[in-house]
Amino acid sequence: MTQILDNISLQPFNSFGIHALAKHFCKVTSLNEMQELLEWNKTNNHPLLVLGGGSNVLFTKDYDGLVLQNALKGIELVNEDNEYYFVKAMAGENWHQFVSHCVQQQYQGIENMSLIPGNIGASPMQNIGAYGVEIKDVFESLEAIQISDGSIVSFDNKACGFGYRESVFKHQLRNQFIILSVVVRLRKTPIFNISYGNIEQELMNMNVKQLTIQSIADAVIRIRQRKLPDPTKIGNAGSFFKNPIIPTVLYDELKKAYASIPGFAVQNGSHTKVPAAWLIEQTGWKGFRAGDAGCYPLQPLVLVNYGHATGLEIFNLSTQIIEKVKIEFGIELEREVNIY
Ligand code: EPU
């Protein structure tokens, strides 16, 4: 039986660097261990929290249950046809290392998602995305273990119910499955995607003459490193809020009062996605700091822990931001980070 530790600090296991205790903690490195642990917990009945890279959680208190660190490892080319490579990665692999591996092997399709923190297992949970690409665009299938009976279930793209930072695993199937592995479908002949934001500009600054997936990955890494805090230096969980999607009629009204409000049409134009960063900046939070909890000066969508902030301090700051944005714009920001 794999070792279960008691009263373990979760500080090294969450990118916010928040100190909270797990009543029980277990690192799982094989399917066998996972099944054993779930079996053990059937009789012990502790609330279960599965941690991947810990890059999308905020602990506001100790966790009075069992924290399972999913550390299954392995990357494998499982299939290929004329057009695609099918690459499988186990849940405990680091996302960025997986992307770098694929870029090196000339497997194309996820280079725009370079440097996203976290592990493979969490990537379909919230349909991670950046610079015009989401995992749903390349997702083939995943395998997950059903917590209630230990059975292994396959999900195809449709079964995952992907949306903007959404999947069935956050809703209908919440807390019912643990993701074991993900298979992505990557192109042999690249279709480059450089239309988002300032990728093209960055490639020009880099003096890139011949476009490759490596050069796109490098451009994305340079942009991210410039404006997003490195979680090994300043605690954070990437975007703390989602970009709100509002009816376009409402957006048009706001535009009359705030001429510079940015918006991107979605859902065939019926709705508009408004950058939360803009709303947060307009309400004066950009660069705000109280104690060690702050709103990052270079990207206000990211809340940060400058050292010794508590999870509650960061949570309270997020509540204040939500309230002020609501009063000013009538838009209710939604947290992207999971709160415990
Ligand atoms: N903006 C401001 N002020 C700022 C920064 C941005 O007003 O200080 C506005 C600008 O209008 C800008 C717009 O926000 O054009 C969009 O900014 P950006 O391209 O940086 O992206 P984002 O919408 O803020 C999203 C993702 C990021 C992802 C970037 C790039 C969400 C919640 N966040 O941020 O994902 O890296 O696009 O694709 O969708 C994450 O999820 O953890 C994450 C970092």
PDB file of N, CA, C and O and ligand atoms in Angstrom, residues 55-56 112 116-117 126 128-133 164-165 196-198 224 227-228 237-243 260 262 264 273-279 281-282 286 296-302 336, ligand 1:
ATOM      1  N   SER A  55      -1.599  24.434  -9.962  1.00  0.00           N
ATOM      2  CA  SER A  55      -1.462  25.777 -10.537  1.00  0.00           C
ATOM      3  C   SER A  55      -2.796  26.465 -10.756  1.00  0.00           C
ATOM      4  O   SER A  55      -2.842  27.537 -11.355  1.00  0.00           O
ATOM      5  N   ASN A  56      -3.871  25.848 -10.285  1.00  0.00           N
ATOM      6  CA  ASN A  56      -5.166  26.498 -10.465  1.00  0.00           C
ATOM      7  C   ASN A  56      -6.028  26.379  -9.209  1.00  0.00           C
ATOM      8  O   ASN A  56      -7.238  26.278  -9.285  1.00  0.00           O
ATOM      9  N   ASN A 112       1.323  27.069 -29.471  1.00  0.00           N
ATOM     10  CA  ASN A 112       0.780  28.333 -28.946  1.00  0.00           C
ATOM     11  C   ASN A 112       0.486  28.237 -27.443  1.00  0.00           C
ATOM     12  O   ASN A 112       0.303  29.248 -26.783  1.00  0.00           O
ATOM     13  N   ILE A 116       2.183  27.304 -20.363  1.00  0.00           N
ATOM     14  CA  ILE A 116       1.029  27.297 -19.452  1.00  0.00           C
ATOM     15  C   ILE A 116       1.426  26.420 -18.267  1.00  0.00           C
ATOM     16  O   ILE A 116       1.896  25.304 -18.450  1.00  0.00           O
ATOM     17  N   PRO A 117       1.277  26.935 -17.043  1.00  0.00           N
ATOM     18  CA  PRO A 117       1.660  26.117 -15.887  1.00  0.00           C
ATOM     19  C   PRO A 117       0.693  24.949 -15.678  1.00  0.00           C
ATOM     20  O   PRO A 117      -0.408  24.947 -16.216  1.00  0.00           O
ATOM     21  N   GLN A 126     -10.289  22.173 -17.452  1.00  0.00           N
ATOM     22  CA  GLN A 126     -10.754  23.536 -17.705  1.00  0.00           C
ATOM     23  C   GLN A 126     -10.423  23.958 -19.129  1.00  0.00           C
ATOM     24  O   GLN A 126     -10.353  25.151 -19.421  1.00  0.00           O
ATOM     25  N   ILE A 128      -7.770  24.219 -21.102  1.00  0.00           N
ATOM     26  CA  ILE A 128      -6.774  25.294 -21.081  1.00  0.00           C
ATOM     27  C   ILE A 128      -6.574  25.867 -22.483  1.00  0.00           C
ATOM     28  O   ILE A 128      -6.776  25.171 -23.482  1.00  0.00           O
ATOM     29  N   GLY A 129      -6.173  27.113 -22.518  1.00  0.00           N
ATOM     30  CA  GLY A 129      -5.996  27.745 -23.818  1.00  0.00           C
ATOM     31  C   GLY A 129      -5.131  28.978 -23.719  1.00  0.00           C
ATOM     32  O   GLY A 129      -4.990  29.561 -22.642  1.00  0.00           O
ATOM     33  N   ALA A 130      -4.527  29.331 -24.834  1.00  0.00           N
ATOM     34  CA  ALA A 130      -3.768  30.581 -24.911  1.00  0.00           C
ATOM     35  C   ALA A 130      -3.429  30.867 -26.361  1.00  0.00           C
ATOM     36  O   ALA A 130      -3.278  29.943 -27.164  1.00  0.00           O
ATOM     37  N   TYR A 131      -3.358  32.153 -26.687  1.00  0.00           N
ATOM     38  CA  TYR A 131      -2.922  32.610 -28.004  1.00  0.00           C
ATOM     39  C   TYR A 131      -3.652  31.909 -29.147  1.00  0.00           C
ATOM     40  O   TYR A 131      -3.056  31.424 -30.114  1.00  0.00           O
ATOM     41  N   GLY A 132      -4.990  31.863 -28.983  1.00  0.00           N
ATOM     42  CA  GLY A 132      -5.840  31.413 -30.087  1.00  0.00           C
ATOM     43  C   GLY A 132      -6.043  29.914 -30.180  1.00  0.00           C
ATOM     44  O   GLY A 132      -6.711  29.442 -31.107  1.00  0.00           O
ATOM     45  N   VAL A 133      -5.482  29.127 -29.263  1.00  0.00           N
ATOM     46  CA  VAL A 133      -5.648  27.674 -29.327  1.00  0.00           C
ATOM     47  C   VAL A 133      -6.093  27.155 -27.957  1.00  0.00           C
ATOM     48  O   VAL A 133      -5.623  27.628 -26.919  1.00  0.00           O
ATOM     49  N   TYR A 164     -15.431  27.412 -23.098  1.00  0.00           N
ATOM     50  CA  TYR A 164     -14.371  28.336 -22.672  1.00  0.00           C
ATOM     51  C   TYR A 164     -14.033  28.081 -21.197  1.00  0.00           C
ATOM     52  O   TYR A 164     -14.857  28.326 -20.326  1.00  0.00           O
ATOM     53  N   ARG A 165     -12.855  27.534 -20.948  1.00  0.00           N
ATOM     54  CA  ARG A 165     -12.387  27.152 -19.606  1.00  0.00           C
ATOM     55  C   ARG A 165     -13.388  26.235 -18.888  1.00  0.00           C
ATOM     56  O   ARG A 165     -13.549  26.316 -17.665  1.00  0.00           O
ATOM     57  N   TYR A 196      -3.333  35.626 -33.287  1.00  0.00           N
ATOM     58  CA  TYR A 196      -3.750  36.167 -31.986  1.00  0.00           C
ATOM     59  C   TYR A 196      -2.779  37.235 -31.485  1.00  0.00           C
ATOM     60  O   TYR A 196      -1.556  37.033 -31.469  1.00  0.00           O
ATOM     61  N   GLY A 197      -3.368  38.332 -31.023  1.00  0.00           N
ATOM     62  CA  GLY A 197      -2.615  39.372 -30.299  1.00  0.00           C
ATOM     63  C   GLY A 197      -1.321  39.747 -30.982  1.00  0.00           C
ATOM     64  O   GLY A 197      -1.299  40.021 -32.185  1.00  0.00           O
ATOM     65  N   ASN A 198      -0.253  39.739 -30.197  1.00  0.00           N
ATOM     66  CA  ASN A 198       0.998  40.259 -30.739  1.00  0.00           C
ATOM     67  C   ASN A 198       2.015  39.170 -31.099  1.00  0.00           C
ATOM     68  O   ASN A 198       3.208  39.420 -31.092  1.00  0.00           O
ATOM     69  N   ARG A 224       4.795  35.680 -22.812  1.00  0.00           N
ATOM     70  CA  ARG A 224       4.318  35.286 -21.480  1.00  0.00           C
ATOM     71  C   ARG A 224       5.298  35.707 -20.393  1.00  0.00           C
ATOM     72  O   ARG A 224       4.899  36.171 -19.332  1.00  0.00           O
ATOM     73  N   LYS A 227       4.955  39.404 -19.433  1.00  0.00           N
ATOM     74  CA  LYS A 227       3.833  39.993 -18.689  1.00  0.00           C
ATOM     75  C   LYS A 227       3.207  39.116 -17.607  1.00  0.00           C
ATOM     76  O   LYS A 227       2.373  39.587 -16.847  1.00  0.00           O
ATOM     77  N   LEU A 228       3.615  37.837 -17.557  1.00  0.00           N
ATOM     78  CA  LEU A 228       3.040  36.987 -16.499  1.00  0.00           C
ATOM     79  C   LEU A 228       4.110  36.668 -15.464  1.00  0.00           C
ATOM     80  O   LEU A 228       5.259  36.391 -15.813  1.00  0.00           O
ATOM     81  N   ALA A 237      -1.666  31.916  -9.798  1.00  0.00           N
ATOM     82  CA  ALA A 237      -2.315  30.776 -10.458  1.00  0.00           C
ATOM     83  C   ALA A 237      -2.776  31.176 -11.852  1.00  0.00           C
ATOM     84  O   ALA A 237      -3.845  30.795 -12.305  1.00  0.00           O
ATOM     85  N   GLY A 238      -1.974  31.967 -12.546  1.00  0.00           N
ATOM     86  CA  GLY A 238      -2.374  32.436 -13.880  1.00  0.00           C
ATOM     87  C   GLY A 238      -3.602  33.331 -13.758  1.00  0.00           C
ATOM     88  O   GLY A 238      -3.812  33.982 -12.731  1.00  0.00           O
ATOM     89  N   SER A 239      -4.421  33.330 -14.788  1.00  0.00           N
ATOM     90  CA  SER A 239      -5.632  34.148 -14.742  1.00  0.00           C
ATOM     91  C   SER A 239      -6.475  33.729 -13.547  1.00  0.00           C
ATOM     92  O   SER A 239      -6.812  32.558 -13.410  1.00  0.00           O
ATOM     93  N   PHE A 240      -6.831  34.698 -12.722  1.00  0.00           N
ATOM     94  CA  PHE A 240      -7.649  34.369 -11.549  1.00  0.00           C
ATOM     95  C   PHE A 240      -9.131  34.349 -11.929  1.00  0.00           C
ATOM     96  O   PHE A 240      -9.923  33.611 -11.358  1.00  0.00           O
ATOM     97  N   PHE A 241      -9.483  35.199 -12.925  1.00  0.00           N
ATOM     98  CA  PHE A 241     -10.872  35.295 -13.363  1.00  0.00           C
ATOM     99  C   PHE A 241     -11.001  34.847 -14.814  1.00  0.00           C
ATOM    100  O   PHE A 241     -10.020  34.852 -15.557  1.00  0.00           O
ATOM    101  N   LYS A 242     -12.207  34.499 -15.203  1.00  0.00           N
ATOM    102  CA  LYS A 242     -12.465  34.237 -16.612  1.00  0.00           C
ATOM    103  C   LYS A 242     -12.809  35.564 -17.278  1.00  0.00           C
ATOM    104  O   LYS A 242     -13.246  36.509 -16.623  1.00  0.00           O
ATOM    105  N   ASN A 243     -12.618  35.627 -18.586  1.00  0.00           N
ATOM    106  CA  ASN A 243     -13.089  36.792 -19.313  1.00  0.00           C
ATOM    107  C   ASN A 243     -14.602  36.665 -19.460  1.00  0.00           C
ATOM    108  O   ASN A 243     -15.086  35.669 -20.005  1.00  0.00           O
ATOM    109  N   SER A 260     -13.852  53.035 -25.154  1.00  0.00           N
ATOM    110  CA  SER A 260     -12.650  52.223 -25.400  1.00  0.00           C
ATOM    111  C   SER A 260     -12.786  50.783 -24.930  1.00  0.00           C
ATOM    112  O   SER A 260     -11.816  50.022 -24.972  1.00  0.00           O
ATOM    113  N   PRO A 262     -12.844  47.090 -24.852  1.00  0.00           N
ATOM    114  CA  PRO A 262     -12.589  46.099 -25.901  1.00  0.00           C
ATOM    115  C   PRO A 262     -13.606  44.963 -25.842  1.00  0.00           C
ATOM    116  O   PRO A 262     -14.188  44.701 -24.784  1.00  0.00           O
ATOM    117  N   PHE A 264     -14.679  40.995 -28.022  1.00  0.00           N
ATOM    118  CA  PHE A 264     -14.461  40.051 -29.116  1.00  0.00           C
ATOM    119  C   PHE A 264     -15.745  39.255 -29.300  1.00  0.00           C
ATOM    120  O   PHE A 264     -16.230  38.616 -28.358  1.00  0.00           O
ATOM    121  N   LYS A 273     -17.083  38.726 -25.740  1.00  0.00           N
ATOM    122  CA  LYS A 273     -16.152  38.428 -24.638  1.00  0.00           C
ATOM    123  C   LYS A 273     -15.378  39.711 -24.320  1.00  0.00           C
ATOM    124  O   LYS A 273     -14.772  40.318 -25.210  1.00  0.00           O
ATOM    125  N   VAL A 274     -15.461  40.123 -23.080  1.00  0.00           N
ATOM    126  CA  VAL A 274     -14.807  41.370 -22.662  1.00  0.00           C
ATOM    127  C   VAL A 274     -13.591  41.005 -21.806  1.00  0.00           C
ATOM    128  O   VAL A 274     -13.710  40.197 -20.879  1.00  0.00           O
ATOM    129  N   PRO A 275     -12.416  41.561 -22.095  1.00  0.00           N
ATOM    130  CA  PRO A 275     -11.254  41.216 -21.272  1.00  0.00           C
ATOM    131  C   PRO A 275     -11.434  41.673 -19.819  1.00  0.00           C
ATOM    132  O   PRO A 275     -11.591  42.867 -19.546  1.00  0.00           O
ATOM    133  N   ALA A 276     -11.396  40.704 -18.908  1.00  0.00           N
ATOM    134  CA  ALA A 276     -11.503  41.028 -17.485  1.00  0.00           C
ATOM    135  C   ALA A 276     -10.362  41.966 -17.083  1.00  0.00           C
ATOM    136  O   ALA A 276     -10.534  42.837 -16.224  1.00  0.00           O
ATOM    137  N   ALA A 277      -9.194  41.782 -17.730  1.00  0.00           N
ATOM    138  CA  ALA A 277      -8.041  42.638 -17.403  1.00  0.00           C
ATOM    139  C   ALA A 277      -8.394  44.118 -17.572  1.00  0.00           C
ATOM    140  O   ALA A 277      -8.004  44.960 -16.763  1.00  0.00           O
ATOM    141  N   TRP A 278      -9.155  44.418 -18.607  1.00  0.00           N
ATOM    142  CA  TRP A 278      -9.537  45.805 -18.875  1.00  0.00           C
ATOM    143  C   TRP A 278     -10.476  46.319 -17.781  1.00  0.00           C
ATOM    144  O   TRP A 278     -10.316  47.418 -17.251  1.00  0.00           O
ATOM    145  N   LEU A 279     -11.474  45.490 -17.423  1.00  0.00           N
ATOM    146  CA  LEU A 279     -12.451  45.895 -16.400  1.00  0.00           C
ATOM    147  C   LEU A 279     -11.739  46.138 -15.064  1.00  0.00           C
ATOM    148  O   LEU A 279     -12.045  47.085 -14.335  1.00  0.00           O
ATOM    149  N   GLU A 281      -8.542  46.846 -14.625  1.00  0.00           N
ATOM    150  CA  GLU A 281      -7.686  48.041 -14.726  1.00  0.00           C
ATOM    151  C   GLU A 281      -8.515  49.316 -14.586  1.00  0.00           C
ATOM    152  O   GLU A 281      -8.147  50.228 -13.845  1.00  0.00           O
ATOM    153  N   GLN A 282      -9.666  49.366 -15.256  1.00  0.00           N
ATOM    154  CA  GLN A 282     -10.524  50.560 -15.221  1.00  0.00           C
ATOM    155  C   GLN A 282     -11.023  50.864 -13.819  1.00  0.00           C
ATOM    156  O   GLN A 282     -11.275  52.010 -13.473  1.00  0.00           O
ATOM    157  N   LYS A 286      -5.338  47.528 -10.910  1.00  0.00           N
ATOM    158  CA  LYS A 286      -4.061  47.113 -11.500  1.00  0.00           C
ATOM    159  C   LYS A 286      -2.896  47.609 -10.636  1.00  0.00           C
ATOM    160  O   LYS A 286      -2.791  48.806 -10.355  1.00  0.00           O
ATOM    161  N   TYR A 296      -1.509  41.896 -10.131  1.00  0.00           N
ATOM    162  CA  TYR A 296      -0.215  42.033 -10.807  1.00  0.00           C
ATOM    163  C   TYR A 296      -0.170  43.263 -11.730  1.00  0.00           C
ATOM    164  O   TYR A 296      -1.064  43.464 -12.546  1.00  0.00           O
ATOM    165  N   PRO A 297       0.858  44.092 -11.592  1.00  0.00           N
ATOM    166  CA  PRO A 297       0.913  45.348 -12.351  1.00  0.00           C
ATOM    167  C   PRO A 297       0.978  45.176 -13.868  1.00  0.00           C
ATOM    168  O   PRO A 297       0.535  46.048 -14.602  1.00  0.00           O
ATOM    169  N   LEU A 298       1.507  44.055 -14.347  1.00  0.00           N
ATOM    170  CA  LEU A 298       1.652  43.901 -15.795  1.00  0.00           C
ATOM    171  C   LEU A 298       0.490  43.133 -16.434  1.00  0.00           C
ATOM    172  O   LEU A 298       0.324  43.159 -17.651  1.00  0.00           O
ATOM    173  N   GLN A 299      -0.297  42.432 -15.611  1.00  0.00           N
ATOM    174  CA  GLN A 299      -1.476  41.709 -16.123  1.00  0.00           C
ATOM    175  C   GLN A 299      -2.448  41.560 -14.946  1.00  0.00           C
ATOM    176  O   GLN A 299      -2.355  40.636 -14.151  1.00  0.00           O
ATOM    177  N   PRO A 300      -3.408  42.523 -14.857  1.00  0.00           N
ATOM    178  CA  PRO A 300      -4.261  42.581 -13.663  1.00  0.00           C
ATOM    179  C   PRO A 300      -5.219  41.397 -13.508  1.00  0.00           C
ATOM    180  O   PRO A 300      -5.867  41.263 -12.467  1.00  0.00           O
ATOM    181  N   LEU A 301      -5.300  40.541 -14.528  1.00  0.00           N
ATOM    182  CA  LEU A 301      -6.140  39.348 -14.431  1.00  0.00           C
ATOM    183  C   LEU A 301      -5.513  38.335 -13.473  1.00  0.00           C
ATOM    184  O   LEU A 301      -6.157  37.390 -13.021  1.00  0.00           O
ATOM    185  N   VAL A 302      -4.247  38.555 -13.161  1.00  0.00           N
ATOM    186  CA  VAL A 302      -3.507  37.624 -12.311  1.00  0.00           C
ATOM    187  C   VAL A 302      -3.378  38.201 -10.905  1.00  0.00           C
ATOM    188  O   VAL A 302      -2.864  39.308 -10.739  1.00  0.00           O
ATOM    189  N   GLU A 336     -11.788  31.827 -12.031  1.00  0.00           N
ATOM    190  CA  GLU A 336     -11.363  30.673 -12.821  1.00  0.00           C
ATOM    191  C   GLU A 336     -10.653  29.662 -11.926  1.00  0.00           C
ATOM    192  O   GLU A 336     -10.653  28.459 -12.186  1.00  0.00           O
TER     193      GLU A 336
HETATM  194  N1  EPU B   1      -5.793  44.284 -21.011  1.00  0.00           N
HETATM  195  C1  EPU B   1      -5.922  45.462 -20.301  1.00  0.00           C
HETATM  196  N2  EPU B   1      -4.977  45.771 -19.369  1.00  0.00           N
HETATM  197  C2  EPU B   1      -3.917  44.973 -19.139  1.00  0.00           C
HETATM  198  C3  EPU B   1      -3.781  43.764 -19.859  1.00  0.00           C
HETATM  199  C4  EPU B   1      -4.750  43.442 -20.794  1.00  0.00           C
HETATM  200  O1  EPU B   1      -6.875  46.222 -20.493  1.00  0.00           O
HETATM  201  O2  EPU B   1      -3.091  45.335 -18.278  1.00  0.00           O
HETATM  202  C5  EPU B   1      -6.835  43.950 -22.006  1.00  0.00           C
HETATM  203  C6  EPU B   1      -6.451  44.449 -23.390  1.00  0.00           C
HETATM  204  O3  EPU B   1      -7.609  44.917 -24.016  1.00  0.00           O
HETATM  205  C7  EPU B   1      -5.973  43.175 -24.065  1.00  0.00           C
HETATM  206  C8  EPU B   1      -6.904  42.163 -23.467  1.00  0.00           C
HETATM  207  O4  EPU B   1      -7.024  42.555 -22.093  1.00  0.00           O
HETATM  208  O5  EPU B   1      -6.114  43.238 -25.455  1.00  0.00           O
HETATM  209  C9  EPU B   1      -6.464  40.712 -23.584  1.00  0.00           C
HETATM  210  O6  EPU B   1      -5.236  40.522 -22.901  1.00  0.00           O
HETATM  211  P1  EPU B   1      -4.345  39.234 -23.120  1.00  0.00           P
HETATM  212  O7  EPU B   1      -4.138  38.963 -24.558  1.00  0.00           O
HETATM  213  O8  EPU B   1      -3.175  39.367 -22.236  1.00  0.00           O
HETATM  214  O9  EPU B   1      -5.228  38.021 -22.650  1.00  0.00           O
HETATM  215  P2  EPU B   1      -6.310  37.814 -21.506  1.00  0.00           P
HETATM  216  O10 EPU B   1      -7.647  37.784 -22.164  1.00  0.00           O
HETATM  217  O11 EPU B   1      -6.112  38.798 -20.428  1.00  0.00           O
HETATM  218  C10 EPU B   1      -6.306  35.205 -21.820  1.00  0.00           C
HETATM  219  C11 EPU B   1      -6.179  33.973 -20.981  1.00  0.00           C
HETATM  220  C12 EPU B   1      -4.719  33.741 -20.597  1.00  0.00           C
HETATM  221  C13 EPU B   1      -3.908  33.597 -21.876  1.00  0.00           C
HETATM  222  C14 EPU B   1      -4.085  34.888 -22.714  1.00  0.00           C
HETATM  223  C15 EPU B   1      -3.402  34.799 -24.052  1.00  0.00           C
HETATM  224  C16 EPU B   1      -8.296  33.779 -19.783  1.00  0.00           C
HETATM  225  C17 EPU B   1      -8.977  33.815 -18.455  1.00  0.00           C
HETATM  226  N3  EPU B   1      -7.001  34.081 -19.783  1.00  0.00           N
HETATM  227  O12 EPU B   1      -5.940  36.332 -21.011  1.00  0.00           O
HETATM  228  O13 EPU B   1      -4.656  32.502 -19.909  1.00  0.00           O
HETATM  229  O14 EPU B   1      -2.540  33.404 -21.603  1.00  0.00           O
HETATM  230  O15 EPU B   1      -5.505  35.091 -22.981  1.00  0.00           O
HETATM  231  O16 EPU B   1      -4.101  33.941 -24.888  1.00  0.00           O
HETATM  232  O17 EPU B   1      -8.920  33.464 -20.787  1.00  0.00           O
HETATM  233  C18 EPU B   1      -4.674  31.495 -17.758  1.00  0.00           C
HETATM  234  O18 EPU B   1      -5.753  31.002 -18.078  1.00  0.00           O
HETATM  235  O19 EPU B   1      -4.128  31.254 -16.653  1.00  0.00           O
HETATM  236  C19 EPU B   1      -4.011  32.421 -18.682  1.00  0.00           C
HETATM  237  C20 EPU B   1      -2.922  33.107 -18.361  1.00  0.00           C
END
